[in-house]
Coordinates of C-alpha atoms in Angstrom, one line a residue:
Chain T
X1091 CA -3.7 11.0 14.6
X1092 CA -6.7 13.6 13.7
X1093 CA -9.8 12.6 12.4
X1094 CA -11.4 14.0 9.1
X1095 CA -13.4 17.1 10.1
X1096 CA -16.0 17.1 7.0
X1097 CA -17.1 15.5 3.7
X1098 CA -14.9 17.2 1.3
X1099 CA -12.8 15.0 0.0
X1100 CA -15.7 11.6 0.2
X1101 CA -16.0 10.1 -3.1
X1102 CA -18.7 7.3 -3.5
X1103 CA -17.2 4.8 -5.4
X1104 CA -20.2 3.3 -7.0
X1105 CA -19.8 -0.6 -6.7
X1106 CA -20.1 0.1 -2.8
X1107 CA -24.1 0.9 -4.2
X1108 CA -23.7 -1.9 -6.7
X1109 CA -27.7 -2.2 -6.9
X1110 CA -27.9 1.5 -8.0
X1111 CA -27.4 2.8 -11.9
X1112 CA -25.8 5.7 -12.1
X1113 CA -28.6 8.1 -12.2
X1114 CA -29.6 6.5 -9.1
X1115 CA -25.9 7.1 -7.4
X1116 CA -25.7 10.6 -8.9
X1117 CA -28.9 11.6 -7.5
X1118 CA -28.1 9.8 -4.2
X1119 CA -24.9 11.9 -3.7
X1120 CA -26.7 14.8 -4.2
X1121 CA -29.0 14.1 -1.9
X1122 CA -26.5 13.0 0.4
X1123 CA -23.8 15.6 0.1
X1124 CA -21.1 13.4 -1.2
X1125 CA -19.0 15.7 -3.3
X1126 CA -17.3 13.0 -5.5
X1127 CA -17.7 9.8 -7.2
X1128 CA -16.0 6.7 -8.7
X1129 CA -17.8 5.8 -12.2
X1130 CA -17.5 2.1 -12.8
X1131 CA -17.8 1.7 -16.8
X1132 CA -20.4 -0.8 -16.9
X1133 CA -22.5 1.3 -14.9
X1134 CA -21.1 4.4 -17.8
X1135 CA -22.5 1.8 -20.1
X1136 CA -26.0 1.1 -19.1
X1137 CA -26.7 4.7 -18.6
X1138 CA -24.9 6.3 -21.9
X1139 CA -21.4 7.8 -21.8
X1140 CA -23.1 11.5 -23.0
X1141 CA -26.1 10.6 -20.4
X1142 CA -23.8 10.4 -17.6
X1143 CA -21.5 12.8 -18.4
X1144 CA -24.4 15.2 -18.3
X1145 CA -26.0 13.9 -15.1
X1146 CA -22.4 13.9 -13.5
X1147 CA -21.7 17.8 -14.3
X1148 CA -25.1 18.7 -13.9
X1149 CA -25.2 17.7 -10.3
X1150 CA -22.3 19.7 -9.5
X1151 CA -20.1 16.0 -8.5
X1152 CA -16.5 15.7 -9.3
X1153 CA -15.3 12.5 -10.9
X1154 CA -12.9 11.0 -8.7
X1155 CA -12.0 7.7 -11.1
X1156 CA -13.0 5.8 -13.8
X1157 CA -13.1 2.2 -13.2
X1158 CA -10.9 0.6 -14.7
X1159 CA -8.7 -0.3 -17.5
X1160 CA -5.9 -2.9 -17.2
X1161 CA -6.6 -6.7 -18.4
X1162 CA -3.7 -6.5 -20.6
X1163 CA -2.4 -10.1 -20.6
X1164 CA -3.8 -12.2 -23.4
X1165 CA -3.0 -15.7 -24.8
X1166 CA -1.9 -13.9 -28.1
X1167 CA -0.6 -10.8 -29.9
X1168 CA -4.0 -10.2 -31.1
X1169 CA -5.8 -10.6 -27.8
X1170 CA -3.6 -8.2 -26.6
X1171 CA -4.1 -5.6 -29.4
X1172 CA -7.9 -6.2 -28.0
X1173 CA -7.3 -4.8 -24.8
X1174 CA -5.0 -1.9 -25.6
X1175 CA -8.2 -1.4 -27.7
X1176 CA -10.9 -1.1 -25.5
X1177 CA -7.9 0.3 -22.7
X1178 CA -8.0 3.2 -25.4
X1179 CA -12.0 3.7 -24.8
X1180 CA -11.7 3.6 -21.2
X1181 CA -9.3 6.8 -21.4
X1182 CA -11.8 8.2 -23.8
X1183 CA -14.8 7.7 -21.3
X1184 CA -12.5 8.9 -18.3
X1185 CA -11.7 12.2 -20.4
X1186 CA -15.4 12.9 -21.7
X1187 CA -16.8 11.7 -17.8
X1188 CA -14.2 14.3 -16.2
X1189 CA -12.3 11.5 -14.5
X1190 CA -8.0 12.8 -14.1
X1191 CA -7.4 8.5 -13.8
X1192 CA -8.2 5.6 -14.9
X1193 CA -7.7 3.0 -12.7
X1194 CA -5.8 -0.5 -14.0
X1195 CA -6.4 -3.3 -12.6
X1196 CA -3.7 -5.3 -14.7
X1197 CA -5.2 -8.1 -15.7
X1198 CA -4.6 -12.0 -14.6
X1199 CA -1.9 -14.3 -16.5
X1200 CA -3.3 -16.2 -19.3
X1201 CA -1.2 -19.0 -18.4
X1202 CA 1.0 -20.5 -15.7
X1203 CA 3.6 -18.1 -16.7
X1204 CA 3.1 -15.2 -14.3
X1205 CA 6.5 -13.5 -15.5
X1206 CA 5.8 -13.3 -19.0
X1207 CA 2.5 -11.8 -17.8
X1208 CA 3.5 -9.5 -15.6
X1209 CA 6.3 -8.2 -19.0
X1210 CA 2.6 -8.1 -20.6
X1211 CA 1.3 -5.4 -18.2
X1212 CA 4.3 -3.1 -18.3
X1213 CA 4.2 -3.5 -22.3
X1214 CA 0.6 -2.7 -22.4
X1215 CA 0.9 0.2 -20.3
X1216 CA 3.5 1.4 -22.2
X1217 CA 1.7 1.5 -25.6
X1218 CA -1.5 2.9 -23.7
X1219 CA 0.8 5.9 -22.4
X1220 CA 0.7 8.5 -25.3
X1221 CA -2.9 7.8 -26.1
X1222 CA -4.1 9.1 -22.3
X1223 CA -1.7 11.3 -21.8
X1224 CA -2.9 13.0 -25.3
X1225 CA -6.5 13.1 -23.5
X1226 CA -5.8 14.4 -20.2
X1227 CA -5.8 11.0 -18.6
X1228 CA -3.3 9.4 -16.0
X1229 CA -3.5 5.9 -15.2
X1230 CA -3.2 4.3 -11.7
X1231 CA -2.3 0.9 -11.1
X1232 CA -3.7 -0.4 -8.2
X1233 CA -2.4 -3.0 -7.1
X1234 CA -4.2 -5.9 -6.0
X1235 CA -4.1 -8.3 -2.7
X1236 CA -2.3 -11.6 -3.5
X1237 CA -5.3 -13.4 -3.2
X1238 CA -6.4 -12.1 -6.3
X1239 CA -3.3 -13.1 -8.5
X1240 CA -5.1 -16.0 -10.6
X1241 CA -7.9 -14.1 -11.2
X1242 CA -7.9 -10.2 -11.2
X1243 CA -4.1 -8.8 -11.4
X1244 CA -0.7 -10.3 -11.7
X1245 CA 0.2 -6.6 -10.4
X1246 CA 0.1 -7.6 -6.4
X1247 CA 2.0 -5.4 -4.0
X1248 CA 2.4 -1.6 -3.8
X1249 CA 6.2 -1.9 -4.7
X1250 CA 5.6 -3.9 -8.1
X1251 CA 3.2 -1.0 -8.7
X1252 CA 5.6 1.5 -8.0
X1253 CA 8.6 0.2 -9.9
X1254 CA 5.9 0.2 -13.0
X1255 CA 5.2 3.5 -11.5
X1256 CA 8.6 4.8 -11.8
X1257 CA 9.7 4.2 -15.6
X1258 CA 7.2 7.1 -16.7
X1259 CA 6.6 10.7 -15.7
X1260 CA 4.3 11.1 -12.8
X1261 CA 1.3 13.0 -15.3
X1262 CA 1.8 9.8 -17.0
X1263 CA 1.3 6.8 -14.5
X1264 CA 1.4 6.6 -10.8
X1265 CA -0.5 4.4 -8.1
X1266 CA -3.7 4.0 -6.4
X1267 CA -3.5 2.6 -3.0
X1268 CA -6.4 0.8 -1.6
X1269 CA -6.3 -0.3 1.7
X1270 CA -7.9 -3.5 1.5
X1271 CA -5.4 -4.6 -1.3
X1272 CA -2.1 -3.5 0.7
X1273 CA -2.5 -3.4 4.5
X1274 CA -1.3 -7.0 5.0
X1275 CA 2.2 -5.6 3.6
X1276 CA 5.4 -5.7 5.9
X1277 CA 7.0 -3.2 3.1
X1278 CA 3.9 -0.8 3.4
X1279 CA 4.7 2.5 4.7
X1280 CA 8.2 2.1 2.8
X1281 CA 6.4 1.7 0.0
X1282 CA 3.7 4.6 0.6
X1283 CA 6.5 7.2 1.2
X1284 CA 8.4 5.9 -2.2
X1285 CA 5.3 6.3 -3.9
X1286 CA 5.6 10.5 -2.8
X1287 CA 4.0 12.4 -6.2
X1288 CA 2.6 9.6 -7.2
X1289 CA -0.7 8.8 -5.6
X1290 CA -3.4 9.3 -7.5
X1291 CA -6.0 7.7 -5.7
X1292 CA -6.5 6.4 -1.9
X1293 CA -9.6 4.1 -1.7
X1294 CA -10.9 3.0 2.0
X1295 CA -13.2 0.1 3.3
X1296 CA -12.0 -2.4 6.1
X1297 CA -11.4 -6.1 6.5
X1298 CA -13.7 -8.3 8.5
X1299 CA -12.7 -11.0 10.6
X1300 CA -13.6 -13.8 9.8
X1301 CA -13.6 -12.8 5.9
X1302 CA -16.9 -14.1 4.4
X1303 CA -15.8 -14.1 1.4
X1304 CA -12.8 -13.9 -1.3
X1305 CA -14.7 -11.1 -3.4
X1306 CA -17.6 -9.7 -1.7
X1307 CA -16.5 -9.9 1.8
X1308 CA -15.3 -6.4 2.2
X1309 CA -16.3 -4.8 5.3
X1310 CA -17.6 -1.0 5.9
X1311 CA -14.8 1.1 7.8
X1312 CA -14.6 0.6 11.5
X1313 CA -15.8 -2.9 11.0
X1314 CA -12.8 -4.7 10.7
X1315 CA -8.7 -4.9 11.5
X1316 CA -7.2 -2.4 9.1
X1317 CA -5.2 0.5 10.5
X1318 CA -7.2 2.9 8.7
X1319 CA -6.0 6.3 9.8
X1320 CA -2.3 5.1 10.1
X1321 CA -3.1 4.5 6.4
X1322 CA -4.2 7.7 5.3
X1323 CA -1.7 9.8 7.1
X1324 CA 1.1 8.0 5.8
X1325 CA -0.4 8.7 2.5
X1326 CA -1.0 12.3 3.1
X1327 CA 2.6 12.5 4.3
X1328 CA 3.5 11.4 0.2
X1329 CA 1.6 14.3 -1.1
X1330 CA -1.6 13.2 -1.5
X1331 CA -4.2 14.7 -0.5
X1332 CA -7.4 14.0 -3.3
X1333 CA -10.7 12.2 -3.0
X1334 CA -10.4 9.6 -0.8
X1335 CA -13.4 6.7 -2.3
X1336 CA -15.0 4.3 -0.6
X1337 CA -14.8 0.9 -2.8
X1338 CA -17.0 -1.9 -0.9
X1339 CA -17.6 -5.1 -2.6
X1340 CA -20.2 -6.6 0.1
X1341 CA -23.4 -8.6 -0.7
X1342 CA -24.7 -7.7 2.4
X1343 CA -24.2 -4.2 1.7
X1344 CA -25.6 -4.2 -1.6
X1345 CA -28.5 -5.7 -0.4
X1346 CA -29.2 -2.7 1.7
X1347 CA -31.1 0.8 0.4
X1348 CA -28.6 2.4 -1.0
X1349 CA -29.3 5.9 1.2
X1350 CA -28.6 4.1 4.2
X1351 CA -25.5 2.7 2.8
X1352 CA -24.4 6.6 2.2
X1353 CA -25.6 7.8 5.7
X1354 CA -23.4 5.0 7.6
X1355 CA -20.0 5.6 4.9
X1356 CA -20.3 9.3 5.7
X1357 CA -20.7 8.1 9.8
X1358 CA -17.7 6.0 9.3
X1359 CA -15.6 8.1 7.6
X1360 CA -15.6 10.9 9.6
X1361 CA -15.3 8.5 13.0
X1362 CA -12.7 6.2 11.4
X1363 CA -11.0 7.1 8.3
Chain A
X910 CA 13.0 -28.4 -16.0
X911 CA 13.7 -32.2 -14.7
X912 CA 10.6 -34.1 -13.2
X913 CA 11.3 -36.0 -10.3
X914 CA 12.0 -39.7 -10.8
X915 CA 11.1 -41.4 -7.5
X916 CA 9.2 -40.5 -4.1
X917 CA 12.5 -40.7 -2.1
X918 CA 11.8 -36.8 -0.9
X919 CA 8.0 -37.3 -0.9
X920 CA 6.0 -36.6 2.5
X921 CA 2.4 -36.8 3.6
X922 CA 1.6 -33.9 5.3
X923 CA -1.1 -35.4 7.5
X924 CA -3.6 -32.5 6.9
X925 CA -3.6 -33.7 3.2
X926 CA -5.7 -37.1 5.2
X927 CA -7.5 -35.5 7.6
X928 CA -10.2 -37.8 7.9
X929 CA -7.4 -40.6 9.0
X930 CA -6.1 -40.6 12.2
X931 CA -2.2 -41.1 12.9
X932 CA -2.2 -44.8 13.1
X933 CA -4.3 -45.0 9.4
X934 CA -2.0 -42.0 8.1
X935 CA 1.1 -44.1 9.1
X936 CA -0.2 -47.0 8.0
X937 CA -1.4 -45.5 4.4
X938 CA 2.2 -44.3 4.3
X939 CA 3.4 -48.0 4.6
X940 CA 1.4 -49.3 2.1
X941 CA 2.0 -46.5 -0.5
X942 CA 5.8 -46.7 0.0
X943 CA 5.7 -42.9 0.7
X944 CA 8.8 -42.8 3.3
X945 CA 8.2 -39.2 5.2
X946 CA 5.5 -38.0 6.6
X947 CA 4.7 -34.5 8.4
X948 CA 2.9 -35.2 11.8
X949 CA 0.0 -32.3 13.4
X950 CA 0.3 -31.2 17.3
X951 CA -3.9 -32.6 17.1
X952 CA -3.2 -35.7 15.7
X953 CA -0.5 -36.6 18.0
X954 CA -2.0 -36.1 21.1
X955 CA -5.2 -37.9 20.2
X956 CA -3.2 -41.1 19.3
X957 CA -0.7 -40.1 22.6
X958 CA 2.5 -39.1 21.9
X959 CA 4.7 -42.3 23.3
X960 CA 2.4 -44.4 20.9
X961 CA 3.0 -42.0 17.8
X962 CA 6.5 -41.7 18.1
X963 CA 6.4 -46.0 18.6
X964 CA 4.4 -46.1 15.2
X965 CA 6.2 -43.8 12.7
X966 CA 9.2 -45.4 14.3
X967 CA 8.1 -49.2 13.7
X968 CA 6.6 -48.3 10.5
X969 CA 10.7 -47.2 9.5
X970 CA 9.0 -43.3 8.5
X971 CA 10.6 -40.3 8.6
X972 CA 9.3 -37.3 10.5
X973 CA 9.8 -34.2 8.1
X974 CA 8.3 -31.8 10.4
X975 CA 5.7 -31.5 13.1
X976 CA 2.7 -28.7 12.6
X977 CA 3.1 -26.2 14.4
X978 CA 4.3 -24.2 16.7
X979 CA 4.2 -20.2 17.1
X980 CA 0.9 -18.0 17.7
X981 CA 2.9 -16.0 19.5
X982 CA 0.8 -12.8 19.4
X983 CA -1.4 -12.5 22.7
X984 CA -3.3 -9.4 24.2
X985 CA -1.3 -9.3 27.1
X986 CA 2.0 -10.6 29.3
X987 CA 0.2 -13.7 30.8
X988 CA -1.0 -15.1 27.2
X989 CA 2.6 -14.4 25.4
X990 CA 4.2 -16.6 28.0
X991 CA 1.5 -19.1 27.5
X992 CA 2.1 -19.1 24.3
X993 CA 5.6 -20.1 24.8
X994 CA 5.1 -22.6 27.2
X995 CA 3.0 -24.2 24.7
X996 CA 5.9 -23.8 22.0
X997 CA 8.2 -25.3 24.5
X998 CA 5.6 -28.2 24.2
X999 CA 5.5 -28.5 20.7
X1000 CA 9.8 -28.5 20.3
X1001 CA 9.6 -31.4 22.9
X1002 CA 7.2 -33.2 20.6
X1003 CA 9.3 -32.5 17.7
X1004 CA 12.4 -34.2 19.6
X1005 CA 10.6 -37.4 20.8
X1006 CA 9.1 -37.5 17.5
X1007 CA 12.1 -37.7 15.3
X1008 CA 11.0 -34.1 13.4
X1009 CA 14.2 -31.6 13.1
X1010 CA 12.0 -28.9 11.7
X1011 CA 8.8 -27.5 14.2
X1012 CA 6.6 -25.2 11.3
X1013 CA 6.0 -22.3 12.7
X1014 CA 2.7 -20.6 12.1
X1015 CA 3.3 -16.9 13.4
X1016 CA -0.1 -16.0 14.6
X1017 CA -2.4 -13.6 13.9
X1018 CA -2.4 -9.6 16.0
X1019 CA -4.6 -9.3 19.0
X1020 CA -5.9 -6.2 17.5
X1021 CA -5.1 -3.8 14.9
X1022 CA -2.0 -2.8 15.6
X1023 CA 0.0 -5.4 13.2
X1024 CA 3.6 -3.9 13.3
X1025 CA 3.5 -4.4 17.3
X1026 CA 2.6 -8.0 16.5
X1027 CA 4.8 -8.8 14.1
X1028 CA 6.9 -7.6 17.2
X1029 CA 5.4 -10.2 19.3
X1030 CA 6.7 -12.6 16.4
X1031 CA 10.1 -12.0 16.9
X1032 CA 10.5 -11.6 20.6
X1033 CA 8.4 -14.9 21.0
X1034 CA 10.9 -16.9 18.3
X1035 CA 14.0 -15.0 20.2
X1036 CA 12.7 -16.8 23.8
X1037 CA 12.1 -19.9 22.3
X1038 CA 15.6 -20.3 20.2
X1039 CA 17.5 -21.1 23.1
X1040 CA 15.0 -24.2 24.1
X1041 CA 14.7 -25.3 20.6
X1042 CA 18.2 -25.6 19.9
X1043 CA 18.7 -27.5 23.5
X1044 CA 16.8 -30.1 21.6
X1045 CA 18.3 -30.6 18.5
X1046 CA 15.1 -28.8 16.9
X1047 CA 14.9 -25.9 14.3
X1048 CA 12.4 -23.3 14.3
X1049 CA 10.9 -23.2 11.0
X1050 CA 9.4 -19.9 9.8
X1051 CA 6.7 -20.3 7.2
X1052 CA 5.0 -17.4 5.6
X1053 CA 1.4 -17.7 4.9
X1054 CA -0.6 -16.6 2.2
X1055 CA -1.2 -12.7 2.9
X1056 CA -4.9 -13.8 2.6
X1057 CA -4.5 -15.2 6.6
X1058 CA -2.9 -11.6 7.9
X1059 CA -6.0 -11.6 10.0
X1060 CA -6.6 -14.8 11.3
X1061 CA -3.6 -17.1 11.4
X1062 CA 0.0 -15.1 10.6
X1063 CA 1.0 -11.5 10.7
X1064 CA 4.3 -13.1 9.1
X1065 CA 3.0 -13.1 5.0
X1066 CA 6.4 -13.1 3.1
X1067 CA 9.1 -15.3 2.4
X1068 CA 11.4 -11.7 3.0
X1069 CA 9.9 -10.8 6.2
X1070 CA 10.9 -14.5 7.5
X1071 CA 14.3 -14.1 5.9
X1072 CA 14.5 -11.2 7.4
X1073 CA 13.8 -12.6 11.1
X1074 CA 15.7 -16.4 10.4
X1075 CA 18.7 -13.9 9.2
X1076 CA 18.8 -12.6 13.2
X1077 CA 19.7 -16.2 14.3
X1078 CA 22.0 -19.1 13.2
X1079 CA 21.1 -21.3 10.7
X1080 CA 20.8 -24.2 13.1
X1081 CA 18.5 -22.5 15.1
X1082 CA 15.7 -20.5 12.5
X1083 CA 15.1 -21.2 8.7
X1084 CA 12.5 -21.0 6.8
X1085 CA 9.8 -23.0 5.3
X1086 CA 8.3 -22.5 1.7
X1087 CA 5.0 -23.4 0.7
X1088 CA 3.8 -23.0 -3.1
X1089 CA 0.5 -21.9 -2.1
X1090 CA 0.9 -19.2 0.1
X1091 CA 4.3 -17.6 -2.2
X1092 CA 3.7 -18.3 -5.4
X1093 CA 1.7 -15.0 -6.4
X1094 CA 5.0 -13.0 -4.9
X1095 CA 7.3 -10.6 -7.4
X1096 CA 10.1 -11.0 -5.0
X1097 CA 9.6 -14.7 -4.8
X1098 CA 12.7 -15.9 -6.6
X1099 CA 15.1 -13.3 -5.4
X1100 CA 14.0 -13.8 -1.9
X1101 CA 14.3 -18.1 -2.7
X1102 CA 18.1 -17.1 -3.5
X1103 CA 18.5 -15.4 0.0
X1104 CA 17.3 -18.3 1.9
X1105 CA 20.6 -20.3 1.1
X1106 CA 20.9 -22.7 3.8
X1107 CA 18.2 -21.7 5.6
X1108 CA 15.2 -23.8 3.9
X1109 CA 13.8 -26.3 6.0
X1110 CA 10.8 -28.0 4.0
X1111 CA 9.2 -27.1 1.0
X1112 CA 5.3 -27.7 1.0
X1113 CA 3.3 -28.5 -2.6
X1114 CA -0.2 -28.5 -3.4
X1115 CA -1.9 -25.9 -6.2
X1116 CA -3.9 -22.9 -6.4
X1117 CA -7.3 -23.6 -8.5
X1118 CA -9.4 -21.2 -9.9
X1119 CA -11.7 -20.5 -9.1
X1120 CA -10.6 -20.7 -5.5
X1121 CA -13.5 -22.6 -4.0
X1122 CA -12.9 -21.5 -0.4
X1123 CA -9.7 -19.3 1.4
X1124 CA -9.2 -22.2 3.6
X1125 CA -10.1 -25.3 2.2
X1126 CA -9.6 -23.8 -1.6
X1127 CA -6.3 -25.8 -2.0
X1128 CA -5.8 -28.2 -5.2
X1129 CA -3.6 -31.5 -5.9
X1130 CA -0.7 -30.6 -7.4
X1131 CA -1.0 -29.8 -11.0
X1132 CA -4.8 -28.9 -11.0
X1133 CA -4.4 -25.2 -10.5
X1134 CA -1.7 -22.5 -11.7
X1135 CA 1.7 -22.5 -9.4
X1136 CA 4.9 -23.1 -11.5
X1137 CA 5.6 -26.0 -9.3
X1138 CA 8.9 -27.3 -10.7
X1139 CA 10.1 -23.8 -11.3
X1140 CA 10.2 -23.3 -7.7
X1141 CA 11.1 -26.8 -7.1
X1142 CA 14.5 -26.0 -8.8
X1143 CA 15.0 -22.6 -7.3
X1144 CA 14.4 -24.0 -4.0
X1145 CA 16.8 -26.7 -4.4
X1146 CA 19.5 -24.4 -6.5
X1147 CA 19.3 -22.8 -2.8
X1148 CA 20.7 -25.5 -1.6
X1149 CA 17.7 -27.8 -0.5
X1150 CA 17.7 -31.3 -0.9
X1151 CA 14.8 -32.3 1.6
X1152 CA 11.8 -33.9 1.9
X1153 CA 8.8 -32.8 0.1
X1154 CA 5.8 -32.2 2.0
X1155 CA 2.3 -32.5 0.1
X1156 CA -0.2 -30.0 2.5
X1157 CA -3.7 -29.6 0.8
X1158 CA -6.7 -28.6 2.9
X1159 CA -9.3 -29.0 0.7
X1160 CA -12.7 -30.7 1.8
X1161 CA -13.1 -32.7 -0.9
X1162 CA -10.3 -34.1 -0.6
X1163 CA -10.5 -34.9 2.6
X1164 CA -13.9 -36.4 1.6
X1165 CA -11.9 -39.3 -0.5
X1166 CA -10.9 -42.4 0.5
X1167 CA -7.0 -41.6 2.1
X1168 CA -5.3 -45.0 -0.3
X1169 CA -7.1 -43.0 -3.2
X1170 CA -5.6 -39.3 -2.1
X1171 CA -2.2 -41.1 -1.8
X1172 CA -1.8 -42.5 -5.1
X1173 CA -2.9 -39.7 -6.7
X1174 CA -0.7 -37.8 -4.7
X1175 CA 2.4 -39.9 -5.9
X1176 CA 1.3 -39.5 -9.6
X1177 CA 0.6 -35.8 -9.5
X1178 CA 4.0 -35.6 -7.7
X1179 CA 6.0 -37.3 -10.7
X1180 CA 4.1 -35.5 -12.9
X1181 CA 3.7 -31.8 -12.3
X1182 CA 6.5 -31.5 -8.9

């Protein structure tokens, strides 16, 4: 299996420098030669959506994704309504910032009824289609690891995402696969090769052994059990071959100046992604 | 959806009482009219097995399973056979304990390379069928919440142990189903239909958000968000009419008094199982 021979296809997603704002990321990129990022919208927020539109183009970076959408289940009709809502800004952010996706992360069930959530996803999907498709915008569900089912995504394994996936056009909706979310799967590389045209995203990061924690206990590539490169070339092998982010929710990480953080991802990747 | 009407099915798992010892479980057991209980490997030796298998005896308790066998995934030759020498230990438990069903927790890889473990898995379970079966013991699959991939079981889906119990007789390999590491799973009820015949014990407890802790996050029945009876029902419309193992690591839980834990454990179990 070959290694990655350069940069060109990094993209910084930006909660892996969770302690920067976004003029602070941009700048770091720069400085470090990361070609893309990952916007997170908060970050969008803090900053101004015109500001960092600006700041993004005038840098010369390319936007590899906005995060995220999703969050479509809701207690009531009108609740939901809210989240197609602000789903609808998100696409409008992702089109004014550059970004071709907008990553969903779909959203946890408002009650004990995870099947009537999971009919809330594909229903809210399904009204958000025409709206981003109108503005350039294609969403990616990434589906999450189970251990996030209560509280992030009823959306769980790569083939739930792909039969989503599959009931629209691929400039409509495809998939994101992140490696920290899926490499537990028996069904993986099944699922990887089904998923051919539509990959929209591949996100890297590792994980650690033991796990420190449920949320921020990711681990920088190379430092834990995931079959990294196994990963990607099956992924390549579907037709993808875009930005490839580094996503790393790590306390320890974040604690850390962010231009070190840069100068070890860009180490890493090249030695193990 | 029915609620249960009595605790004629109802098991302590002892991990649920950690703090006691075999003799205090048994005895809680006895006083709490709870008529199964689910022995541990660590337990058992500390009290001896010859005395153990005297107590539950005496006490007129059914054995619904003994934790656990498998960890079958070793580095090398030398550690796989160990590993099944000390299976072969556990299935002679299981006999002189009364227990029909050994759990089997699959084990983690020795390194990265997971499909080659879950390799392990299978050739391990294939040497020890033959042993098992010469003592009236069946292998009991159980897949683990795909949060423990790393660290305790490269088996993580009730379809992937289908798919390995599905290689063997019935009488030899099933499967075991525990709410808390398959309720988050889109295939969950499909994959319940599939294991006609082939369930062995079915294991309660909740998921609780937030989840304090990935080990010892796990809540009383009807604390947290798992459609218990809904799999209750499709597990017994599969064809299962066992006993009913309550398995909750949870610290503070184990922190309470053991008579407290077991009444509340008989009330949640009316209620919410």
């Amino acid at each position: 299996m070959n290694s990655l021979t350069n940069i060109d296809r990094l993209s910084l997603n930006q909660i892996t420098t969770n302690n920067w704002s976004l003029p602070e990321a941009v700048e770091g990129c720069v400085k470090a030669e990361v070609p893309w990022i990952a916007l997170w919208r908060n970050k969008v927020e803090e900053t101004g959506l015109a500001q960092s539109a600006r700041l993004v183009r005038e840098a010369g970076l390319k936007v590899s994704s906005l995060c995220r959408g999703g969050m479509f289940p809701a207690a009531d009709a009108a609740g939901r309504a809210a989240r197609i809502e602000d789903n609808k800004r998100a696409v409008e952010e992702a089109a004014e910032l550059g970004a071709k996706t907008l990553v969903l992360v779909c959203g946890p069930s408002a009650d004990k009824d995870i099947a009537e959530a999971r009919k809330m996803v594909e229903d809210g999907i399904e009204q958000l289609v025409p709206f981003a498709e109108s503005h350039g915008v294609t969403l990616g569900i990434e589906p999450l690891h189970p251990m996030y089912a209560a509280e992030r995504s009823v959306i769980v394994t790569l083939a739930h995402a792909n039969d989503i996936a599959a009931r629209f056009k691929p400039e409509q909706v495809g998939v994101v696969v992140d490696v920290f979310h899926v490499w537990w799967d028996p069904d993986l590389y099944p699922q990887i090769a089904r998923a051919q045209g539509r990959i929209l995203g591949y996100h890297v990061s590792d994980w650690i052994v033991p796990t420190p924690d449920m949320l921020l206990g990711r681990g920088m590539m190379g430092d834990g059990v995931i079959e990294l490169r196994r990963i990607r070339e099956a992924v390549e092998q579907a037709g993808y071959d875009g930005p490839i982010e580094v996503e790393i929710f790590n306390q320890a990480i974040w604690d850390r100046p962010g231009y070190e953080v840069l100068a070890e991802m860009k180490d890493r990747y090249l030695k193990h992604v």
